Amino acid sequence: VFLHHDQMWTLIGEILWDILVLLDEKALLELGTCTRYLLIQCERRRLGVFLQQVKSPEKRSAGKLRLSDDQHVSRKLCPPPKRLLRVQNTRSVQGALMKLSRVVKDEDQLVISSILPWVECGDQSTRACALRAVGRVCRFGHREAVSALMRCIRESSLNAAAMLELGNTLQRLVPSNDPDILKEIYQLLESNAFPVRHAALQALPHVCSKGDEKALEKILARVDDKDVEIREEAIRALGMVANADDHRALNCIIRGLRDESIYVRQAALEVVP
């Protein structure tokens, strides 16, 4: 029986993967380091090993949080995640994500399928690292990746730094003013849940064009919101979306300089022309 060239390589790849599955994390790291052409397969398998080690959300005991507690937040700007997933070897996970994002030149679905779970899993720094990797390995318009990013916005479980990575990645993957994306963002801006509104407002400037009138209306409507964090993010969004000669935006920014919140005043100071 003669095998076609592509069939032969597919068979070899399947056999190789069956072997890699039997190796532990240390052996995979050494093999990938010593054998460069196996680097991608080894790093994919390492991510799979780490993903299996992710533990279920742990229940938190009742009582007050200490300032040193990893779930303590002094401001709603960085809301605590809805689920606390404990991940072992955080640095190794991030290292594997970055290696894959650097060595994969063409869109590789197997690599993408290994990276995407970490967008919604792990601590904030790991998720930010995964979001950055997705932006590098996925092509423009990758549906599965875009769906994962939109789920993150709906779940509103990312902190400010991770949300910035999400916005940058979303900007690389979707066209500006995509009607479907904007429609969903506008719907999320009307949510009753504060974290969802906040996440949607953070994402909006990354998916609309400069000077977009409807986006500006949505942002301007939130400049005087009762929540400090919404006012702060609205000011930042104005700085990204409004044109320099937009007097409505300029008036709101100037008003923000006199806001009772130091965070809003700081945001206005950063974006004032």
Coordinates of C-alpha atoms in Angstrom, one line a residue, residues 17 28 42-54 114 118:
W17 CA 1.8 13.3 19.0
L28 CA 8.8 18.3 26.7
C42 CA 6.3 20.3 22.3
E43 CA 4.9 23.7 23.4
R44 CA 1.4 22.8 22.3
R45 CA 1.6 19.6 24.4
R46 CA 3.0 21.6 27.4
L47 CA 0.0 23.9 27.2
G48 CA -2.2 20.9 27.2
V49 CA -0.5 19.5 30.3
F50 CA -0.9 22.8 32.1
L51 CA -4.6 23.1 31.1
Q52 CA -5.2 19.7 32.7
Q53 CA -3.7 21.0 35.9
V54 CA -6.2 23.9 36.1
S114 CA -3.9 25.3 22.1
W118 CA -6.0 30.5 28.0

